[in-house]
Amino acid sequence: MTAIALRGLNIAYAGTPVVRDVTLDVAEGESFALVGESGSGKSTVLKAITGLAPEWTGSIEVLGRPAAHHPDRKLARVVQMVFQDPYGSLHPRKTVDAVLTEALAIHGIGDRDARVEAVLRDVGLDRRFRFRYPHQLSGGQRQRVAIARALVLEPRILLLDEPTSALDVSVQAEILNLLKRLRAEHRLTYLLVTHNLPVVSFMCDRVAIMNRGRVVEIAPAAALHDGEFQDSYSRQLYAASGGNSPMESAGR
Amino acid sequence: MTAPLLSVRDLRVSFPRRDGGRINVVDGLSFDLGRERLGIVGESGSGKSMTGRAILRLVRPPGRVEASRLAFEGEDLTTLSERRMRALRGARISMVMQDPRYSLNPVMTVGRQIAEALRVHTPLGRAATRARVLQMLQDVRINDPERVAAMYPHEVSGGMGQRIMIAMMLIPRPSLLIADEPTSALDVSVQAQVLGLMDSLVRGNGMGLILISHDLDLVARYCDRILVMNAGRVVETCEARRLGEATHPYTRGLLAAVPRMRETRAELPTLDRRAWEGT
């Protein structure tokens, strides 16, 4: 089954087109990456899927159902998003417990105490973190909370917008391992936005390369191993990311 | 052997703790820098940025800087008056910061800002100043210097903004440039351009460079020598091209934690943080 199907998707902000004619399918259980530089429109695609960028034309289908032009509670049960900056995406005056419980309350889900406990365990947070505020957590711990908040609703698709680019490399490794394990355990579908090609190589099955609002190429993530891209922009991005550097080839 | 450009011995930067004690965020750092490119790498909180600021004496109270030696071109920076220090900053040691959007004055044209950086240290006539500014913009590979000089910072891209910052920092012809995460706010393709440019200017003018970054690969590519910092201390010093042969477990851990372009590992090795930080 197709988890996300985009057909001829155009997205605009206040009349200015930022994404043009994007067509792609993400299969259920797949980990799919959208890569490109700032302004390429990759995050905007995620926003359109969740109804946060309402000015779109074309078609968006999530698990076979057409998406709305506004945030939709039914859709939120199956599609959740994790943002780049855990400092900005958690309410500073709500405890971890409040953040997680609220998500459950909004969707009228019972058995909250047990669910919160379980999801914290799932993302590798000790129970002593449950009643802490965001400022009492490190960057990596906050991102774990943000992932827990998305996961607590038991969605089938996670939209990940640069989930590790605000983190140190050693913390990034922990979060990437966590995301990989969660996908396997919960059979999740990932649509990951990033500018970091090695992260794609570690996390994803396929990758769409975006440039100036268009998808210029869709390739298997294995193309990152040999740099075999069709499009000249893709090759340029690959080279700029150190794809051809001798240090990489040596495998270090 | 000639005296080093910069000589640092037992540098400590401390901040007060709530219990009345002080915590050293830089804890006994020593190194000598010639006219070479030195990289300082480490994660957040390792003290790498504070090291850069301490050299320029930009650590504000209640932060405190102590060193048994902090000498630049033979001059003791710890005892220099604030006035002499101001004359030295920018003219002989310059610093490029992370994000050009926050470092440039939004209400002054690019040309005037660069001219100001020059005029403060080297008073020249108007025509001569303007010629130097346009030449400098050309040196940072801005094709249409006249047009760009008349622009305001919000009208230029991030990459061009950072090239303008570099122009501003290099126009007084300093002998040492400190660059603190100069490209982490930029896209990868622009990163390579900006670093390549900085590199060729630094080498062409025979300057010293301290490149501060969290990115091991980037530092290895653009430096001769690397200091790896953790919790305020240098855990390892090595030649940049030998980074792959680093021996300290922290350095090895950091290198291993970075995903690779040709990734085949099912799981990334993580650092045992308790061994380093106690968290």
XYZ file of C-alpha atoms in Angstrom:
531
model
C 0.000 0.000 0.000
C 1.117 3.554 -0.641
C 1.630 5.582 2.536
C 1.984 8.959 0.862
C 1.119 9.749 -2.747
C 1.805 13.212 -4.142
C 0.575 14.039 -7.653
C 1.403 17.273 -9.461
C 1.747 19.061 -6.138
C 2.198 22.838 -6.298
C 2.529 24.807 -3.067
C 2.549 28.569 -2.604
C 3.021 31.009 0.251
C 0.808 34.101 -0.132
C 0.599 33.546 -3.875
C 4.333 32.966 -4.387
C 4.926 29.459 -5.725
C 7.626 27.611 -3.750
C 7.055 23.993 -4.764
C 6.234 23.016 -8.340
C 4.812 19.847 -9.791
C 6.038 17.315 -7.257
C 4.974 13.738 -7.918
C 6.183 10.905 -5.726
C 5.051 7.795 -3.865
C 6.266 6.624 -0.489
C 5.463 2.972 0.122
C 4.200 1.810 3.485
C 7.128 0.889 5.721
C 9.584 2.761 3.519
C 12.066 5.359 4.727
C 12.128 8.107 2.121
C 14.329 11.221 2.135
C 13.759 14.663 0.669
C 17.077 16.454 0.314
C 18.054 19.862 -0.982
C 19.458 23.177 0.102
C 17.695 25.986 1.980
C 14.757 27.283 0.007
C 14.429 24.167 -2.136
C 10.924 23.559 -0.760
C 11.618 20.288 1.053
C 10.132 21.320 4.401
C 7.188 22.947 2.653
C 6.175 19.556 1.256
C 5.893 18.220 4.827
C 3.868 21.260 5.839
C 1.439 20.753 2.975
C 0.889 17.099 3.943
C -0.015 18.106 7.503
C -2.216 21.017 6.367
C 0.138 23.680 7.700
C 0.787 25.095 4.212
C -2.804 25.268 2.935
C -2.166 26.904 -0.451
C -1.629 23.836 -2.561
C -3.035 22.359 -5.752
C -2.666 18.875 -7.165
C -3.297 15.900 -4.950
C -2.025 14.565 -1.631
C -3.135 11.145 -0.464
C -2.182 9.651 2.871
C -2.843 5.915 3.255
C -5.309 6.163 0.397
C -7.256 9.141 1.763
C -7.102 12.662 0.302
C -5.508 15.210 2.660
C -7.232 18.457 3.607
C -6.108 22.045 3.148
C -6.030 22.550 6.910
C -4.750 20.652 9.955
C -6.958 17.602 10.384
C -7.350 15.688 13.628
C -8.104 12.365 11.933
C -4.976 12.676 9.844
C -2.953 13.602 12.927
C -3.682 10.180 14.397
C -1.789 8.516 11.571
C 0.747 11.188 10.586
C 2.935 12.929 13.142
C 5.796 15.348 12.699
C 9.123 15.831 14.498
C 10.754 19.223 14.048
C 14.366 20.295 13.785
C 14.809 22.286 16.911
C 13.736 20.597 20.130
C 14.349 23.909 21.935
C 11.653 25.578 19.880
C 9.145 22.771 19.536
C 8.489 21.984 23.223
C 6.402 24.264 25.418
C 8.846 25.767 27.949
C 6.348 25.757 30.817
C 4.939 22.277 30.404
C 6.498 19.176 31.885
C 7.298 16.184 29.730
C 4.288 14.474 31.310
C 1.952 17.374 30.437
C 3.164 17.499 26.824
C 2.578 13.783 26.321
C -0.713 13.603 28.232
C -2.106 16.573 26.305
C -1.577 14.850 22.986
C -3.541 11.857 24.274
C -6.317 14.032 25.745
C -6.811 15.928 22.475
C -7.446 12.678 20.697
C -9.600 11.272 23.510
C -7.306 8.356 24.181
C -7.587 6.714 27.597
C -5.144 4.774 29.736
C -2.886 7.802 29.596
C -0.636 7.066 32.515
C 0.435 3.691 31.179
C 0.849 5.022 27.653
C 3.090 7.899 28.778
C 5.192 5.519 30.809
C 5.511 3.118 27.888
C 6.432 5.737 25.299
C 9.132 7.239 27.533
C 10.646 3.798 27.926
C 10.409 3.359 24.166
C 12.497 6.462 23.431
C 15.044 5.548 26.075
C 14.111 8.066 28.764
C 14.231 7.081 32.387
C 11.024 7.665 34.416
C 12.756 10.394 36.421
C 12.487 12.611 33.310
C 8.700 12.420 33.286
C 8.080 15.460 35.468
C 10.881 17.641 34.179
C 10.615 20.839 32.150
C 12.384 21.219 28.785
C 15.081 23.515 30.244
C 16.072 20.695 32.602
C 16.881 18.437 29.653
C 19.826 18.296 27.248
C 19.292 18.763 23.496
C 19.302 15.031 22.862
C 16.853 14.340 25.676
C 14.528 17.043 24.340
C 14.571 15.499 20.905
C 13.678 12.169 22.524
C 10.676 13.895 24.132
C 9.662 15.388 20.771
C 9.845 11.904 19.238
C 7.851 10.478 22.173
C 5.154 13.113 21.654
C 4.811 12.085 18.025
C 4.906 8.395 18.873
C 2.454 8.411 21.777
C -0.475 8.608 19.347
C 0.764 5.434 17.658
C 0.884 6.960 14.173
C 1.823 4.976 11.087
C 3.823 7.722 9.410
C 6.438 10.057 10.871
C 7.425 13.236 9.060
C 10.914 14.151 10.244
C 12.132 17.669 9.511
C 15.921 17.802 10.037
C 15.547 15.848 13.281
C 19.251 15.836 14.163
C 20.790 18.913 12.583
C 20.680 20.936 15.815
C 22.512 18.186 17.718
C 26.157 17.310 18.358
C 27.499 14.372 16.328
C 27.602 11.958 19.251
C 24.004 12.842 20.186
C 22.985 12.679 16.528
C 24.227 9.093 16.425
C 22.037 8.193 19.413
C 18.917 9.776 17.915
C 19.482 8.227 14.475
C 19.886 4.790 16.088
C 16.697 5.404 18.069
C 14.717 6.411 14.965
C 15.978 3.372 13.108
C 15.001 1.016 15.927
C 11.548 2.604 16.346
C 10.820 2.243 12.648
C 11.616 -1.446 12.746
C 9.691 -2.095 15.958
C 6.553 -0.119 15.043
C 6.693 -0.726 11.271
C 6.630 3.023 10.681
C 6.917 4.901 7.402
C 9.385 7.800 7.435
C 9.481 10.873 5.239
C 12.714 12.569 6.288
C 13.780 16.053 5.266
C 17.502 16.749 5.534
C 20.434 18.448 3.877
C 22.814 15.802 5.187
C 23.447 13.073 2.614
C 25.337 10.688 4.953
C 22.267 10.703 7.238
C 20.219 9.572 4.231
C 22.735 6.837 3.546
C 22.280 5.560 7.097
C 18.520 5.976 7.451
C 16.740 5.754 4.115
C 15.774 3.451 1.264
C 15.172 6.097 -1.388
C 15.874 9.779 -1.842
C 14.296 12.619 -3.819
C 16.633 15.515 -4.587
C 14.956 18.907 -4.692
C 16.201 22.113 -6.251
C 14.264 25.365 -6.457
C 10.937 23.785 -5.642
C 11.201 20.857 -8.025
C 12.155 17.243 -7.570
C 15.051 16.812 -9.988
C 15.655 13.134 -9.319
C 14.443 10.169 -7.291
C 17.124 7.558 -6.642
C 17.772 4.582 -4.378
C 19.836 5.611 -1.333
C 22.486 3.178 -2.588
C 23.301 5.779 -5.268
C 25.105 7.620 -2.475
C 27.663 4.804 -2.379
C 28.925 5.420 -5.886
C 27.526 8.867 -6.726
C 25.581 7.507 -9.685
C 23.054 10.263 -10.116
C 21.432 11.188 -13.423
C 20.845 14.857 -12.779
C 23.689 17.391 -12.821
C 22.381 19.218 -9.755
C 22.301 15.941 -7.793
C 25.912 15.262 -8.741
C 26.883 18.788 -7.722
C 25.204 18.390 -4.317
C 26.883 15.021 -3.881
C 30.299 16.492 -4.625
C 29.741 19.491 -2.316
C 28.786 17.076 0.483
C 32.202 15.443 0.177
C 30.881 12.462 -1.787
C 33.993 12.197 -3.897
C 36.497 12.923 -1.145
C 39.327 10.407 -0.740
C 38.705 10.183 3.003
C 35.209 8.880 2.311
C 36.364 6.391 -0.304
C 38.935 4.998 2.080
C 35.990 4.196 4.319
C 38.127 5.586 7.125
C 63.346 29.292 15.160
C 61.177 32.409 14.993
C 58.773 33.267 17.800
C 55.266 31.900 17.264
C 52.475 34.213 16.159
C 50.399 33.260 19.158
C 51.526 31.521 22.291
C 49.038 30.222 24.857
C 50.006 28.562 28.132
C 47.659 27.201 30.745
C 44.625 29.200 29.601
C 41.635 29.009 31.927
C 38.196 30.532 31.460
C 35.922 30.219 34.457
C 32.359 31.155 35.362
C 30.793 31.363 38.827
C 28.732 28.455 40.034
C 25.605 28.794 42.075
C 27.328 27.392 45.165
C 29.937 30.182 45.094
C 32.703 28.131 43.473
C 33.864 28.542 39.882
C 33.725 26.144 36.977
C 36.472 26.056 34.364
C 34.968 25.893 30.880
C 38.486 26.090 29.461
C 40.808 24.215 31.743
C 44.547 24.583 31.246
C 44.852 24.936 27.485
C 48.302 25.389 25.915
C 49.360 25.703 22.293
C 51.610 27.659 19.933
C 50.453 28.900 16.575
C 52.706 29.867 13.694
C 51.582 31.121 10.310
C 49.585 27.958 9.890
C 46.004 26.751 9.991
C 44.984 25.311 13.334
C 41.623 23.618 13.826
C 39.899 23.398 17.197
C 37.136 20.773 17.252
C 34.778 19.654 19.962
C 31.112 19.314 20.814
C 28.899 21.940 22.475
C 30.296 22.920 25.823
C 33.824 21.714 25.039
C 35.193 25.249 25.449
C 36.253 25.743 21.834
C 34.391 29.031 21.297
C 35.433 30.378 24.691
C 39.048 29.754 23.686
C 38.619 31.991 20.638
C 36.935 34.694 22.677
C 39.510 34.515 25.461
C 42.330 35.209 22.992
C 40.585 38.418 21.946
C 39.655 39.144 25.572
C 35.985 39.132 24.669
C 34.848 37.076 27.677
C 32.592 39.342 29.708
C 32.316 39.308 33.498
C 31.395 37.297 35.489
C 33.498 35.123 33.185
C 37.185 35.290 34.045
C 40.243 34.553 31.882
C 43.578 33.508 33.352
C 46.720 32.287 31.649
C 50.340 31.956 32.572
C 51.103 33.196 29.049
C 48.940 34.690 26.322
C 51.201 36.418 23.840
C 50.532 37.620 20.310
C 53.517 38.603 18.152
C 55.548 38.776 21.353
C 53.087 41.143 23.080
C 51.477 40.041 26.359
C 47.708 40.234 25.829
C 46.819 39.710 29.486
C 48.321 43.030 30.617
C 47.423 45.162 27.592
C 45.133 48.129 28.348
C 41.588 47.935 27.004
C 42.448 50.790 24.637
C 45.457 49.016 23.166
C 43.401 45.855 22.965
C 40.732 47.641 20.924
C 43.392 48.857 18.528
C 44.608 45.294 18.139
C 41.214 43.638 17.581
C 40.290 43.732 13.940
C 43.629 45.262 12.908
C 45.931 42.391 13.848
C 43.565 39.656 15.011
C 40.110 39.367 13.434
C 37.215 37.093 14.072
C 34.526 35.717 11.768
C 31.420 34.467 13.548
C 28.804 31.928 12.668
C 25.855 33.745 11.185
C 26.340 36.797 8.956
C 22.739 37.827 9.552
C 23.549 38.668 13.150
C 27.042 40.042 12.621
C 26.324 42.675 9.969
C 24.722 46.017 10.753
C 21.279 45.904 9.101
C 20.975 49.668 8.555
C 24.358 50.316 6.951
C 25.305 49.460 3.386
C 27.826 46.703 2.852
C 30.358 49.130 1.375
C 30.180 51.524 4.323
C 30.609 48.691 6.818
C 33.696 47.400 5.113
C 35.065 50.943 4.776
C 34.478 51.521 8.482
C 36.426 48.390 9.372
C 39.361 49.764 7.408
C 39.092 53.424 8.510
C 39.102 52.591 12.219
C 42.555 51.101 11.882
C 44.034 52.708 8.771
C 42.942 56.268 7.978
C 43.132 56.750 4.217
C 41.560 59.323 1.909
C 38.004 58.733 0.668
C 39.013 57.675 -2.791
C 41.749 55.380 -1.508
C 39.367 53.795 1.016
C 36.777 53.185 -1.679
C 39.352 51.616 -3.982
C 40.487 49.268 -1.197
C 36.869 48.290 -0.412
C 36.098 47.476 -4.053
C 39.345 45.545 -4.405
C 38.564 43.593 -1.240
C 35.076 42.714 -2.499
C 36.694 41.465 -5.672
C 39.134 39.402 -3.606
C 36.216 37.632 -1.950
C 34.961 36.877 -5.468
C 32.057 39.245 -5.631
C 31.728 39.908 -9.347
C 29.943 43.213 -9.250
C 31.568 45.047 -6.304
C 30.109 48.487 -7.072
C 26.565 47.163 -6.960
C 27.077 44.970 -3.893
C 28.786 47.803 -1.965
C 25.553 49.802 -2.236
C 23.388 46.939 -0.930
C 22.059 46.382 2.583
C 22.688 43.074 4.404
C 19.098 41.849 3.968
C 19.520 42.067 0.203
C 22.357 39.537 0.051
C 22.304 35.734 0.423
C 23.855 33.898 3.371
C 26.925 32.879 1.399
C 27.479 36.391 0.090
C 26.907 37.759 3.605
C 29.667 35.551 4.925
C 31.987 36.599 2.105
C 31.254 40.209 3.037
C 32.110 39.396 6.666
C 35.395 37.898 5.519
C 36.103 40.998 3.417
C 35.432 43.162 6.448
C 37.691 41.077 8.667
C 40.569 40.897 6.195
C 40.606 44.454 4.869
C 42.817 45.784 7.716
C 45.283 42.974 6.815
C 45.437 41.196 10.183
C 48.023 38.504 10.800
C 45.634 36.148 12.593
C 42.055 35.213 11.710
C 39.851 33.370 14.188
C 36.843 31.796 12.477
C 34.197 30.394 14.830
C 31.871 28.014 12.949
C 32.099 30.331 9.919
C 29.940 28.176 7.671
C 27.569 26.208 9.861
C 24.674 28.514 8.958
C 25.307 27.969 5.237
C 24.282 25.347 2.682
C 26.862 22.690 1.826
C 27.629 23.958 -1.660
C 28.141 27.505 -0.335
C 30.196 26.179 2.584
C 32.852 24.808 0.267
C 33.079 28.127 -1.622
C 33.402 30.227 1.525
C 35.983 27.954 3.143
C 37.982 27.643 -0.058
C 38.016 31.412 -0.341
C 39.032 31.927 3.270
C 41.730 29.336 2.859
C 43.257 30.924 -0.224
C 43.228 34.409 1.335
C 44.798 33.175 4.560
C 47.521 31.298 2.712
C 48.054 34.008 0.108
C 48.621 36.639 2.817
C 50.741 34.357 4.998
C 48.336 34.666 7.929
C 47.607 32.376 10.839
C 44.142 30.818 11.086
C 42.252 29.289 13.979
C 39.210 27.453 12.637
C 36.754 26.510 15.370
C 34.139 23.920 14.449
C 32.210 20.879 15.573
C 32.734 19.307 12.142
C 35.737 16.962 12.114
C 35.792 16.397 8.373
C 35.624 20.081 7.585
C 38.461 20.920 9.955
C 40.559 18.063 8.588
C 40.080 19.402 5.085
C 41.057 23.023 5.775
C 43.678 22.854 8.542
C 47.250 21.709 9.058
C 46.912 20.737 12.693
C 43.971 19.889 14.948
C 43.269 20.220 18.659
C 40.410 18.038 19.858
C 38.723 19.502 22.928
C 36.410 17.918 25.470
C 35.179 19.465 28.710
C 37.646 22.363 28.507
C 40.742 20.291 27.878
C 42.694 19.223 24.834
C 42.337 15.465 24.599
C 44.403 15.084 21.454
C 46.583 17.077 19.057
C 47.289 15.702 15.622
C 48.204 16.559 12.074
C 45.019 17.147 10.102
C 45.782 14.570 7.443
C 46.411 12.011 10.163
C 43.035 12.555 11.846
C 41.996 9.107 10.710
C 44.847 7.677 12.783
C 43.814 9.517 15.958
C 44.331 7.370 19.025
C 42.399 8.976 21.870
C 39.141 7.116 22.577
C 37.123 10.364 22.564
C 38.425 11.377 19.124
C 37.913 7.861 17.818
C 34.413 7.858 19.268
C 33.534 11.146 17.572
C 34.877 9.966 14.225
C 32.953 6.724 14.422
C 29.670 8.422 15.372
C 29.472 10.402 12.113
C 27.354 8.714 9.424
C 29.280 8.151 6.190
C 28.300 8.668 2.616
C 28.910 4.965 1.954
C 27.214 3.825 5.116
C 26.917 0.091 5.662
C 26.672 -0.071 9.458
C 23.302 -1.094 10.866
C 23.912 0.973 13.976
C 26.166 3.928 14.756
C 28.570 3.515 17.672
C 27.783 6.017 20.428
C 30.070 7.559 23.006
C 29.856 6.361 26.534
C 29.107 9.827 27.907
C 29.493 8.805 31.521
C 33.200 8.276 30.925
C 33.590 11.913 29.806
C 30.982 14.143 31.288
C 29.184 12.294 34.016
C 25.746 12.866 32.442
